[in-house]
CSV table of C-alpha atoms in Angstrom, one decimal:
chain,number,residue,atom,x,y,z
A,39,UNK,CA,24.6,-57.2,33.3
A,40,UNK,CA,26.8,-54.9,32.9
A,41,UNK,CA,24.5,-53.1,30.6
A,42,UNK,CA,21.6,-54.0,32.4
A,43,UNK,CA,23.3,-51.9,35.7
A,44,UNK,CA,24.2,-48.7,33.2
A,45,UNK,CA,20.7,-49.0,31.7
A,46,UNK,CA,19.2,-48.8,35.8
A,47,UNK,CA,21.7,-46.4,37.0
A,48,UNK,CA,21.4,-43.9,33.9
A,49,UNK,CA,17.7,-44.0,33.9
A,50,UNK,CA,17.4,-44.4,37.5
A,51,UNK,CA,19.1,-40.3,37.5
A,52,UNK,CA,17.4,-39.1,34.6
A,53,UNK,CA,13.8,-40.4,37.2
A,54,UNK,CA,15.3,-38.9,39.5
A,55,UNK,CA,15.4,-35.4,37.8
A,56,UNK,CA,12.2,-36.2,35.9
A,57,UNK,CA,10.4,-36.5,39.0
A,58,UNK,CA,11.8,-33.6,40.9
A,59,UNK,CA,10.7,-31.7,38.3
A,60,UNK,CA,6.6,-33.1,38.4
A,61,UNK,CA,5.8,-29.8,40.6
A,62,UNK,CA,7.0,-27.5,38.5
A,63,UNK,CA,6.0,-28.8,35.2
A,64,UNK,CA,2.2,-28.7,37.0
A,65,UNK,CA,2.6,-25.6,38.3
A,66,UNK,CA,3.2,-24.2,34.5
A,67,UNK,CA,-0.8,-25.3,34.2
A,68,UNK,CA,-0.1,-26.4,30.5
A,69,UNK,CA,-2.1,-29.5,29.3
A,70,UNK,CA,0.5,-29.7,25.9
A,71,UNK,CA,3.5,-29.6,28.1
A,72,UNK,CA,2.4,-31.7,30.5
A,73,UNK,CA,1.5,-34.7,28.3
A,74,UNK,CA,5.0,-34.6,26.2
A,75,UNK,CA,6.5,-34.8,29.6
A,76,UNK,CA,5.2,-37.5,30.7
A,77,UNK,CA,4.8,-39.6,27.4
A,78,UNK,CA,8.7,-39.2,27.0
A,79,UNK,CA,9.0,-39.9,31.3
A,80,UNK,CA,7.2,-43.1,30.3
A,81,UNK,CA,8.2,-43.6,26.7
A,82,UNK,CA,12.0,-44.1,27.7
A,83,UNK,CA,11.3,-46.3,30.7
A,84,UNK,CA,9.1,-48.9,28.5
A,85,UNK,CA,12.3,-49.0,26.0
A,86,UNK,CA,15.1,-49.1,27.7
A,87,UNK,CA,13.2,-52.0,29.2
A,88,UNK,CA,11.3,-54.1,27.2
A,89,UNK,CA,13.1,-56.6,26.0
A,90,UNK,CA,11.5,-56.9,22.6
A,91,UNK,CA,12.4,-52.7,22.2
A,92,UNK,CA,16.1,-53.6,22.2
A,93,UNK,CA,16.3,-51.8,18.7
A,94,UNK,CA,14.9,-49.1,19.6
A,95,UNK,CA,17.2,-48.3,22.6
A,96,UNK,CA,19.5,-46.8,20.0
A,97,UNK,CA,17.8,-44.5,18.5
A,98,UNK,CA,15.5,-43.4,21.8
A,99,UNK,CA,18.7,-40.5,22.3
A,100,UNK,CA,18.5,-38.8,19.4
A,101,UNK,CA,14.9,-39.2,18.7
A,102,UNK,CA,14.1,-37.8,22.4
A,103,UNK,CA,17.0,-34.9,21.8
A,104,UNK,CA,15.2,-33.9,18.3
A,105,UNK,CA,11.8,-33.4,19.5
A,106,UNK,CA,13.2,-31.6,22.4
A,107,UNK,CA,15.2,-28.9,20.7
A,108,UNK,CA,13.8,-29.4,17.0
A,109,UNK,CA,10.6,-30.8,16.7
A,110,UNK,CA,8.7,-28.8,19.9
A,111,UNK,CA,10.3,-25.1,19.3
A,112,UNK,CA,9.0,-25.6,15.7
A,113,UNK,CA,5.7,-26.8,16.9
A,114,UNK,CA,5.4,-23.4,19.9
A,115,UNK,CA,7.0,-21.3,17.1
A,116,UNK,CA,3.8,-22.7,14.7
A,117,UNK,CA,1.0,-22.0,17.6
A,118,UNK,CA,2.2,-18.6,18.5
A,119,UNK,CA,2.1,-17.4,14.8
A,120,UNK,CA,-1.6,-17.9,15.5
A,121,UNK,CA,-1.6,-15.7,18.4
A,122,UNK,CA,-1.9,-12.1,19.5
A,123,UNK,CA,1.1,-12.9,21.6
A,124,UNK,CA,3.3,-9.8,22.4
A,125,UNK,CA,3.9,-7.2,25.2
A,126,UNK,CA,0.3,-6.7,26.8
A,127,UNK,CA,-1.4,-9.8,25.6
A,128,UNK,CA,0.4,-12.4,27.5
A,129,UNK,CA,-1.1,-13.4,30.4
A,130,UNK,CA,-4.8,-14.8,30.6
A,131,UNK,CA,-7.9,-13.3,30.1
A,132,UNK,CA,-8.7,-13.4,34.2
A,133,UNK,CA,-5.1,-11.9,35.0
A,134,UNK,CA,-5.8,-8.9,32.3
A,135,UNK,CA,-9.1,-8.6,34.1
A,136,UNK,CA,-7.5,-7.6,37.6
A,137,UNK,CA,-3.8,-5.8,36.1
A,138,UNK,CA,-7.5,-2.9,34.3
A,139,UNK,CA,-9.0,-3.0,38.1
A,140,UNK,CA,-6.0,-2.6,39.6
A,141,UNK,CA,-4.6,0.3,37.3
A,142,UNK,CA,-8.1,2.0,37.7
A,143,UNK,CA,-7.3,2.7,41.7
A,144,UNK,CA,-7.8,5.7,42.7
A,145,UNK,CA,-6.7,7.0,46.9
A,146,UNK,CA,-9.3,8.3,48.6
A,147,UNK,CA,-9.6,11.4,50.3
A,148,UNK,CA,-10.2,9.8,53.7
A,149,UNK,CA,-6.1,10.4,54.8
A,150,UNK,CA,-6.4,6.8,56.7
A,151,UNK,CA,-3.5,4.9,56.2
A,152,UNK,CA,-2.0,1.4,58.1
A,153,UNK,CA,0.3,-0.3,60.2
A,154,UNK,CA,1.7,-3.3,58.4
A,155,UNK,CA,3.3,-6.1,59.9
A,156,UNK,CA,4.2,-8.2,55.9
A,157,UNK,CA,3.8,-11.7,56.3
A,158,UNK,CA,4.1,-14.6,54.0
A,159,UNK,CA,3.2,-18.4,53.1
A,160,UNK,CA,5.8,-19.6,50.9
A,161,UNK,CA,6.2,-17.0,47.8
A,162,UNK,CA,2.4,-15.9,49.2
A,163,UNK,CA,2.1,-12.4,50.5
A,164,UNK,CA,-0.4,-11.5,53.2
A,165,UNK,CA,-0.7,-8.0,55.5
A,166,UNK,CA,-1.3,-7.6,59.2
A,167,UNK,CA,-3.2,-4.3,59.0
A,168,UNK,CA,-3.5,-2.1,61.6
A,169,UNK,CA,-5.8,0.9,60.8
A,170,UNK,CA,-4.1,4.1,62.3
A,171,UNK,CA,-7.0,5.9,63.2
A,172,UNK,CA,-9.3,3.3,64.4
A,173,UNK,CA,-6.7,0.8,65.7
A,174,UNK,CA,-9.3,-1.8,64.2
A,175,UNK,CA,-6.6,-5.0,63.0
A,176,UNK,CA,-7.2,-7.2,60.3
A,177,UNK,CA,-5.7,-9.6,57.5
A,178,UNK,CA,-5.1,-8.8,53.9
A,179,UNK,CA,-4.0,-11.1,50.7
A,180,UNK,CA,-5.2,-10.6,47.5
A,181,UNK,CA,-8.2,-12.8,48.1
A,182,UNK,CA,-10.1,-10.4,51.0
A,183,UNK,CA,-9.4,-8.5,54.2
A,184,UNK,CA,-11.2,-10.5,57.6
A,185,UNK,CA,-10.8,-8.9,60.9
A,186,UNK,CA,-8.6,-9.9,63.7
A,187,UNK,CA,-10.7,-9.4,67.0
A,188,UNK,CA,-8.0,-10.1,69.0
A,189,UNK,CA,-5.0,-10.3,67.4
A,190,UNK,CA,-1.9,-11.6,70.2
A,191,UNK,CA,1.1,-10.0,70.1
A,192,UNK,CA,4.8,-11.0,70.2
A,193,UNK,CA,6.5,-10.5,73.0
A,194,UNK,CA,8.6,-7.5,71.2
A,195,UNK,CA,5.0,-5.8,71.6
A,196,UNK,CA,4.5,-6.7,67.7
A,197,UNK,CA,1.2,-8.7,66.5
A,198,UNK,CA,2.1,-11.5,65.7
A,199,UNK,CA,0.8,-13.4,62.4
A,200,UNK,CA,-1.5,-16.2,62.0
A,201,UNK,CA,-1.5,-19.6,62.1
A,202,UNK,CA,0.9,-20.9,59.2
A,203,UNK,CA,1.9,-17.2,58.5
A,204,UNK,CA,5.3,-16.4,58.4
A,205,UNK,CA,6.8,-13.2,59.4
A,206,UNK,CA,9.4,-10.9,56.7
A,207,UNK,CA,12.6,-10.3,59.1
A,208,UNK,CA,13.9,-6.8,58.7
A,209,UNK,CA,17.4,-8.6,56.7
A,210,UNK,CA,18.1,-6.9,53.9
A,211,UNK,CA,17.0,-10.3,51.6
A,212,UNK,CA,14.1,-10.4,53.4
A,213,UNK,CA,12.6,-6.8,52.5
A,214,UNK,CA,14.4,-7.6,49.1
A,215,UNK,CA,11.8,-10.1,48.7
A,216,UNK,CA,8.7,-7.9,49.6
A,217,UNK,CA,9.4,-5.5,47.1
A,218,UNK,CA,10.4,-8.2,44.6
A,219,UNK,CA,6.5,-10.0,44.7
A,220,UNK,CA,4.8,-6.8,45.0
A,221,UNK,CA,6.8,-5.1,41.8
A,222,UNK,CA,5.5,-9.0,40.1
A,223,UNK,CA,1.7,-7.5,40.8
A,224,UNK,CA,-0.1,-6.1,38.6
A,225,UNK,CA,0.4,-2.3,38.1
A,226,UNK,CA,3.2,-2.7,40.8
A,227,UNK,CA,1.0,-2.7,44.2
A,228,UNK,CA,-0.3,-5.2,46.1
A,229,UNK,CA,-4.1,-4.2,45.9
A,230,UNK,CA,-6.1,-6.1,49.6
A,231,UNK,CA,-9.7,-6.0,48.0
A,232,UNK,CA,-12.1,-4.6,50.9
A,233,UNK,CA,-15.1,-5.1,50.0
A,234,UNK,CA,-17.8,-2.3,47.3
A,235,UNK,CA,-14.7,-1.7,45.1
A,236,UNK,CA,-12.6,-0.7,47.3
A,237,UNK,CA,-9.0,-1.3,48.3
A,238,UNK,CA,-6.2,-1.7,50.6
A,239,UNK,CA,-3.1,-0.7,48.6
A,240,UNK,CA,0.5,-1.0,49.7
A,241,UNK,CA,3.8,-0.1,47.0
A,242,UNK,CA,6.0,-2.3,49.2
A,243,UNK,CA,7.6,0.5,50.9
A,244,UNK,CA,4.6,3.5,51.9
A,245,UNK,CA,1.7,2.6,54.3
A,246,UNK,CA,-1.3,1.3,52.5
A,247,UNK,CA,-3.8,3.0,52.1
A,248,UNK,CA,-7.2,2.9,51.0
A,249,UNK,CA,-8.2,3.2,47.1
A,250,UNK,CA,-11.5,2.6,44.9
A,251,UNK,CA,-11.7,1.1,41.9
A,252,UNK,CA,-12.7,3.6,38.6
A,253,UNK,CA,-13.2,0.5,36.6
A,254,UNK,CA,-14.6,-2.8,38.4
A,255,UNK,CA,-15.3,-6.2,37.0
A,256,UNK,CA,-19.4,-7.5,37.2
A,257,UNK,CA,-18.9,-11.1,37.6
A,258,UNK,CA,-22.5,-11.9,37.2
A,259,UNK,CA,-22.5,-10.5,33.1
A,260,UNK,CA,-18.3,-11.0,33.0
A,261,UNK,CA,-17.7,-7.9,31.6
A,262,UNK,CA,-15.4,-4.7,33.1
A,263,UNK,CA,-18.1,-0.9,33.9
A,264,UNK,CA,-16.3,2.3,34.6
A,265,UNK,CA,-18.0,3.7,37.3
A,266,UNK,CA,-17.3,7.5,36.3
A,267,UNK,CA,-20.0,6.7,33.0
A,268,UNK,CA,-21.2,3.8,33.3
A,269,UNK,CA,-19.6,2.4,29.7
A,270,UNK,CA,-19.5,-1.2,28.9
A,271,UNK,CA,-15.6,-2.6,27.9
A,272,UNK,CA,-16.4,-4.3,25.0
A,273,UNK,CA,-13.7,-7.3,23.9
A,274,UNK,CA,-11.9,-8.7,20.8
A,275,UNK,CA,-8.7,-9.7,19.9
A,276,UNK,CA,-7.8,-10.2,23.5
A,277,UNK,CA,-8.4,-6.4,24.1
A,278,UNK,CA,-11.0,-4.8,25.4
A,279,UNK,CA,-12.7,-1.6,23.5
A,280,UNK,CA,-13.6,1.5,24.7
A,281,UNK,CA,-15.2,4.1,23.7
A,282,UNK,CA,-14.9,5.4,19.7
A,283,UNK,CA,-13.7,1.8,19.4
A,284,UNK,CA,-10.1,1.9,20.5
A,285,UNK,CA,-8.3,-0.5,21.5
A,286,UNK,CA,-7.7,0.2,25.6
A,287,UNK,CA,-4.2,-1.7,25.5
A,288,UNK,CA,-2.5,1.4,23.6
A,289,UNK,CA,-2.7,2.5,26.8
A,290,UNK,CA,-0.3,1.4,29.1
A,291,UNK,CA,-2.3,1.0,32.1
A,292,UNK,CA,-4.6,-1.2,30.5
A,293,UNK,CA,-3.6,-5.0,29.6
A,294,UNK,CA,-4.9,-7.6,27.4
A,295,UNK,CA,-4.7,-11.1,27.3
A,296,UNK,CA,-3.2,-13.9,24.8
A,297,UNK,CA,-5.5,-15.3,22.5
A,298,UNK,CA,-6.2,-17.2,18.9
A,299,UNK,CA,-6.2,-15.1,15.8
A,300,UNK,CA,-5.1,-17.9,13.2
A,301,UNK,CA,-4.1,-15.9,9.7
A,302,UNK,CA,-4.3,-12.3,11.6
A,303,UNK,CA,-0.7,-12.4,12.2
A,304,UNK,CA,-0.2,-13.6,8.4
A,305,UNK,CA,-3.2,-11.1,6.9
A,306,UNK,CA,-1.5,-8.3,8.8
A,307,UNK,CA,1.8,-8.9,7.2
A,308,UNK,CA,0.4,-8.1,3.8
A,309,UNK,CA,-2.7,-5.6,5.2
A,310,UNK,CA,-0.6,-3.1,7.3
A,311,UNK,CA,1.1,-0.8,5.0
A,312,UNK,CA,3.7,-0.2,7.4
A,313,UNK,CA,4.9,-3.3,7.7
A,314,UNK,CA,4.1,-4.3,4.0
A,315,UNK,CA,6.5,-1.7,2.6
A,316,UNK,CA,9.3,-2.9,5.4
A,317,UNK,CA,8.6,-6.5,4.7
A,318,UNK,CA,8.6,-6.0,0.9
A,319,UNK,CA,12.3,-4.1,1.2
A,320,UNK,CA,13.6,-5.9,3.5
A,321,UNK,CA,13.0,-9.2,1.3
A,322,UNK,CA,14.3,-7.8,-1.7
A,323,UNK,CA,17.6,-6.5,0.1
A,324,UNK,CA,18.1,-10.5,2.1
A,325,UNK,CA,17.4,-12.2,-1.3
A,326,UNK,CA,20.2,-9.9,-3.0
A,327,UNK,CA,22.2,-10.1,-0.2
A,328,UNK,CA,22.2,-13.9,0.2
A,329,UNK,CA,23.5,-13.8,-3.1
A,330,UNK,CA,25.6,-11.7,-3.5
A,331,UNK,CA,27.5,-13.3,-0.8
A,332,UNK,CA,28.1,-16.6,-2.5
A,333,UNK,CA,28.6,-15.4,-5.5
A,334,UNK,CA,31.5,-13.1,-4.8
A,335,UNK,CA,32.9,-15.8,-1.8
A,336,UNK,CA,32.8,-18.2,-4.5
A,337,UNK,CA,34.3,-16.5,-7.1
A,338,UNK,CA,37.5,-15.2,-4.9
A,339,UNK,CA,37.5,-18.3,-3.5
A,340,UNK,CA,37.6,-20.5,-7.0
A,341,UNK,CA,40.2,-17.8,-8.5
A,342,UNK,CA,42.7,-18.3,-5.7
A,343,UNK,CA,42.1,-22.1,-6.0
A,344,UNK,CA,43.0,-21.9,-8.7
A,345,UNK,CA,45.7,-19.8,-8.4
A,346,UNK,CA,47.7,-21.6,-5.7
A,347,UNK,CA,46.9,-25.1,-7.8
A,348,UNK,CA,49.0,-23.9,-10.9
A,349,UNK,CA,52.1,-25.8,-10.7
A,350,UNK,CA,54.5,-22.7,-11.5
A,351,UNK,CA,53.4,-21.3,-8.5
A,352,UNK,CA,55.7,-21.1,-5.9
A,353,UNK,CA,54.8,-21.1,-1.6
A,354,UNK,CA,51.9,-22.5,-2.3
A,355,UNK,CA,51.6,-24.7,1.2
A,356,UNK,CA,52.6,-21.0,3.2
A,357,UNK,CA,49.9,-18.9,1.1
A,358,UNK,CA,47.7,-21.3,1.3
A,359,UNK,CA,47.9,-21.8,5.0
A,360,UNK,CA,47.9,-17.6,5.4
A,361,UNK,CA,44.3,-17.8,3.0
A,362,UNK,CA,42.8,-20.0,6.0
A,363,UNK,CA,43.2,-17.5,8.3
A,364,UNK,CA,39.5,-15.9,8.3
A,365,UNK,CA,38.1,-18.7,8.5
A,366,UNK,CA,39.6,-19.6,11.8
A,367,UNK,CA,39.3,-16.5,13.8
A,368,UNK,CA,35.8,-16.6,15.3
A,369,UNK,CA,32.6,-15.1,13.3
A,370,UNK,CA,32.0,-12.7,16.6
A,371,UNK,CA,35.6,-11.8,17.1
A,372,UNK,CA,36.2,-10.8,13.5
A,373,UNK,CA,32.9,-9.2,12.4
A,374,UNK,CA,33.5,-7.3,16.2
A,375,UNK,CA,36.7,-5.8,14.8
A,376,UNK,CA,35.8,-5.2,11.5
A,377,UNK,CA,32.7,-3.2,12.6
A,378,UNK,CA,35.6,-0.9,14.9
A,379,UNK,CA,37.8,-1.0,12.1
A,380,UNK,CA,34.6,0.6,9.7
A,381,UNK,CA,34.0,3.2,12.2
A,382,UNK,CA,32.9,6.3,10.6
A,383,UNK,CA,35.0,8.6,12.8
A,384,UNK,CA,38.4,7.0,14.5
A,385,UNK,CA,38.0,3.6,12.2
A,386,UNK,CA,41.0,2.2,10.7
A,387,UNK,CA,40.1,1.9,7.1
A,388,UNK,CA,39.1,5.7,7.0
A,389,UNK,CA,42.6,6.5,8.7
A,390,UNK,CA,44.9,5.0,7.0
A,391,UNK,CA,43.7,5.3,3.1
A,392,UNK,CA,42.5,9.7,4.2
A,393,UNK,CA,38.5,8.8,3.4
A,394,UNK,CA,35.6,10.0,4.6
A,395,UNK,CA,33.2,7.0,4.0
A,396,UNK,CA,30.4,6.4,5.7
A,397,UNK,CA,31.0,2.7,6.3
A,398,UNK,CA,27.9,2.1,8.7
A,399,UNK,CA,26.0,5.2,8.7
A,400,UNK,CA,25.1,5.3,4.7
A,401,UNK,CA,22.9,3.0,3.3
A,402,UNK,CA,24.8,2.2,0.4
A,403,UNK,CA,27.8,2.1,1.8
A,404,UNK,CA,26.4,-0.2,4.4
A,405,UNK,CA,24.7,-2.7,2.1
A,406,UNK,CA,28.5,-2.7,0.3
A,407,UNK,CA,30.4,-2.9,4.0
A,408,UNK,CA,28.2,-6.2,5.1
A,409,UNK,CA,29.1,-7.8,2.1
A,410,UNK,CA,32.7,-7.0,2.1
A,411,UNK,CA,33.1,-8.6,5.7
A,412,UNK,CA,31.3,-11.4,4.5
A,413,UNK,CA,33.4,-11.8,1.9
A,414,UNK,CA,36.5,-11.8,4.0
A,415,UNK,CA,35.2,-14.4,6.2
A,416,UNK,CA,33.2,-16.7,3.8
A,417,UNK,CA,35.9,-17.3,0.9
A,418,UNK,CA,38.1,-19.1,3.0
A,419,UNK,CA,35.7,-21.8,2.9
A,420,UNK,CA,35.2,-21.6,-0.8
A,421,UNK,CA,38.7,-21.6,-1.6
A,422,UNK,CA,39.4,-24.9,0.7
A,423,UNK,CA,36.5,-26.9,-0.8
A,424,UNK,CA,37.3,-25.3,-3.9
A,425,UNK,CA,41.0,-26.6,-3.7
A,426,UNK,CA,40.2,-30.1,-2.5
A,427,UNK,CA,37.9,-30.3,-5.7
A,428,UNK,CA,40.8,-29.4,-8.3
A,429,UNK,CA,42.7,-31.3,-6.7
A,430,UNK,CA,40.4,-34.4,-6.7
A,431,UNK,CA,40.5,-34.2,-10.7
A,432,UNK,CA,42.3,-36.3,-13.2
A,433,UNK,CA,45.1,-34.4,-14.2
A,434,UNK,CA,45.3,-36.9,-17.4
A,435,UNK,CA,42.0,-34.8,-18.9
A,436,UNK,CA,43.7,-32.0,-19.0
A,437,UNK,CA,47.2,-33.4,-20.6
A,438,UNK,CA,44.9,-35.2,-23.0
A,439,UNK,CA,43.0,-31.7,-23.8
A,440,UNK,CA,46.2,-30.0,-24.5
A,441,UNK,CA,47.8,-32.1,-26.5
A,442,UNK,CA,44.5,-32.2,-28.8
A,443,UNK,CA,45.1,-28.2,-29.0
A,444,UNK,CA,42.9,-27.3,-26.1
A,445,UNK,CA,44.2,-23.4,-24.8
A,446,UNK,CA,44.4,-23.1,-20.5
A,447,UNK,CA,41.0,-21.0,-20.7
A,448,UNK,CA,39.1,-23.8,-22.9
A,449,UNK,CA,40.9,-26.1,-20.0
A,450,UNK,CA,39.1,-24.5,-17.5
A,451,UNK,CA,35.4,-23.6,-19.0
A,452,UNK,CA,34.9,-27.2,-21.4
A,453,UNK,CA,36.7,-30.0,-19.0
A,454,UNK,CA,37.5,-28.5,-15.0
A,455,UNK,CA,34.6,-26.3,-14.5
A,456,UNK,CA,31.9,-28.3,-15.4
A,457,UNK,CA,33.8,-31.2,-13.5
A,458,UNK,CA,34.1,-28.4,-10.2
A,459,UNK,CA,30.2,-27.6,-10.6
A,460,UNK,CA,29.4,-31.2,-10.1
A,461,UNK,CA,31.1,-31.2,-6.3
A,462,UNK,CA,30.7,-27.1,-6.0
A,463,UNK,CA,26.5,-26.3,-6.5
A,464,UNK,CA,25.1,-28.3,-3.5
A,465,UNK,CA,27.4,-26.6,-1.1
A,466,UNK,CA,26.3,-23.3,-2.9
A,467,UNK,CA,23.3,-24.1,-2.4
A,468,UNK,CA,23.5,-24.8,1.6
A,469,UNK,CA,25.3,-21.3,1.3
A,470,UNK,CA,22.8,-19.6,-0.3
A,471,UNK,CA,20.2,-20.7,2.6
A,472,UNK,CA,22.8,-20.2,5.1
A,473,UNK,CA,23.3,-16.7,3.9
A,474,UNK,CA,19.6,-16.0,3.7
A,475,UNK,CA,19.3,-16.6,7.8
A,476,UNK,CA,23.3,-15.0,8.3
A,477,UNK,CA,21.8,-13.0,12.1
A,478,UNK,CA,25.7,-12.6,12.8
A,479,UNK,CA,27.4,-10.5,10.9
A,480,UNK,CA,24.5,-8.1,10.1
A,481,UNK,CA,23.6,-7.6,13.6
A,482,UNK,CA,26.5,-7.0,15.1
A,483,UNK,CA,28.1,-4.6,11.5
A,484,UNK,CA,25.4,-2.6,11.3
A,485,UNK,CA,22.9,-3.9,13.9
A,486,UNK,CA,20.5,-3.9,10.6
A,487,UNK,CA,21.0,0.0,10.5
A,488,UNK,CA,21.0,2.8,9.1
A,489,UNK,CA,17.3,3.2,10.2
A,490,UNK,CA,16.4,5.8,7.6
A,491,UNK,CA,12.2,4.4,7.4
A,492,UNK,CA,9.4,4.8,9.3
A,493,UNK,CA,9.8,1.8,11.4
A,494,UNK,CA,11.9,1.1,14.3
A,495,UNK,CA,12.9,-2.3,13.1
A,496,UNK,CA,13.6,-2.5,9.5
A,497,UNK,CA,17.2,-0.7,8.8
A,498,UNK,CA,18.3,-0.5,5.6
A,499,UNK,CA,20.7,-3.8,5.9
A,500,UNK,CA,18.4,-5.5,8.0
A,501,UNK,CA,17.8,-9.4,6.9
A,502,UNK,CA,14.2,-11.1,7.9
A,503,UNK,CA,16.0,-12.6,10.3
A,504,UNK,CA,17.5,-10.1,12.0
A,505,UNK,CA,14.2,-7.8,11.2
A,506,UNK,CA,11.9,-10.9,12.9
A,507,UNK,CA,14.5,-10.9,15.9
A,508,UNK,CA,14.1,-7.2,16.8
A,509,UNK,CA,10.3,-7.4,16.4
A,510,UNK,CA,10.2,-9.9,19.0
A,511,UNK,CA,13.0,-9.5,21.5
A,512,UNK,CA,14.2,-4.8,21.3
A,513,UNK,CA,10.6,-3.5,19.2
A,514,UNK,CA,10.4,0.3,20.6
A,515,UNK,CA,6.8,-0.4,19.9
A,516,UNK,CA,6.3,-3.2,22.2
A,517,UNK,CA,7.4,-7.1,22.5
A,518,UNK,CA,5.2,-8.7,19.1
A,519,UNK,CA,6.0,-12.3,19.3
A,520,UNK,CA,3.3,-14.2,17.1
A,521,UNK,CA,3.8,-11.3,14.4
A,522,UNK,CA,7.7,-12.3,14.7
A,523,UNK,CA,6.6,-16.2,14.6
A,524,UNK,CA,4.9,-15.6,11.8
A,525,UNK,CA,7.6,-14.0,9.7
A,526,UNK,CA,9.7,-16.9,11.1
A,527,UNK,CA,6.7,-19.3,9.3
A,528,UNK,CA,7.0,-17.1,6.6
A,529,UNK,CA,11.0,-17.6,6.2
A,530,UNK,CA,10.6,-21.1,6.3
A,531,UNK,CA,8.5,-21.0,2.6
A,532,UNK,CA,11.7,-19.5,1.3
A,533,UNK,CA,14.6,-21.6,3.0
A,534,UNK,CA,12.5,-24.9,2.5
A,535,UNK,CA,12.6,-25.1,-1.5
A,536,UNK,CA,16.0,-24.1,-1.6
A,537,UNK,CA,17.3,-26.5,0.7
A,538,UNK,CA,15.1,-29.5,-0.9
A,539,UNK,CA,16.4,-28.4,-4.0
A,540,UNK,CA,20.3,-28.9,-2.6
A,541,UNK,CA,19.0,-32.2,-1.2
A,542,UNK,CA,17.8,-33.0,-4.4
A,543,UNK,CA,21.1,-31.5,-6.8
A,544,UNK,CA,23.1,-33.2,-4.2
A,545,UNK,CA,21.7,-36.9,-4.6
A,546,UNK,CA,21.9,-36.4,-8.8
A,547,UNK,CA,25.5,-35.8,-8.8
A,548,UNK,CA,26.0,-38.7,-6.2
A,549,UNK,CA,24.4,-41.0,-8.9
A,550,UNK,CA,26.5,-39.3,-11.6
A,551,UNK,CA,29.8,-40.8,-9.7
């Protein structure tokens, strides 16, 4: 009875949240998202109230979270990898047409301007317009402009808003809301169609004015036409194509749309010489960095573990406690501190040793710096696991070898190391996969720099993950989400074999024991 009540209460809260989210989900106009949302909603209620699905109740929370935070993001990532999603190619074709037409608007020379009363219906904006020359009153929205024959006035003499609409107040919040709505429009201007390629344009602050579109949309033939030259714009890969075959989205006043390009992003990686050279350079360094990061930290950790495991070593507990301090410091804090210590001008390292090494600005020294900081942060991990593995090796094996005349070096290489590697190899493989995608160390220490090439996203210490992140979110030439997703898919194909091999090795060692 208590379990039933608990299920009803918990599901009641979840169902209430789900029902409240339905309008927002439907407003996205995304069929896949809507289907997934309702499928999860129905499945959870079905599992927890159908008696025969009792065994599935324990799996449902974890499976749902796995789907939401792992499976669905992977599907979205792979889907975006097959699109041209990037700066200027985020919306639909209809949005691109509207933005292009609006960006071509030129103010007329008629010196006509309008007095306005800004009104709203929810998030929809409208303007009650009074022609300053003729005195005519009309009401304009993004759908068009309609005359008001007998305009009504309020007690203060101002024009009354149409039925169902509410006038904005004069408070800072209302004024800011108007600006936000206008800023979200194509070209950051509110363009009201007034017929025959004419528009009434308002920028959110000044008086509206009449304007003419130099580029218009021909609805009958579904195409864009330049009214000054008569040129009909072509289309390719989500872009309008202008004279001489140029992609018009290269002009900041033009906008494209998101479309499916299949393997276009993958072929671009190999066909575009700039991207290809940057990708190969970063991949090679990524592999070298991951291998050296594991080997150096493992070597130092193993050396310290062997040293402090010797029975004649004094203060072993104190030394072990001190050596794990780097492991206890949060990584973000540690890397940030090292970035300051390695500063070329006022860093602690150059100041103490009297050197003038460009730790973070020279390509070679920057790579060395990244590896040294990683060594400082990672060796305690290998020190801990190696210490534990050493102490799990029966002392009788070493004693028997010594009785048989084996030297300490032979005991280490013939007995201890083989047994250690049984336990440590899977962990080293996992560490290799981790360091292959060790974004934090690279980004916080060097930002991927220094940058000595032509690509602003490809620095000398960038790894594939930091290169992908900058391409998606910090690109000087625009955010290239589709291309970044394609590279992330390639990263998966590099990491997957390493992870699979690690699982197999771990399983084989488990069977040996």
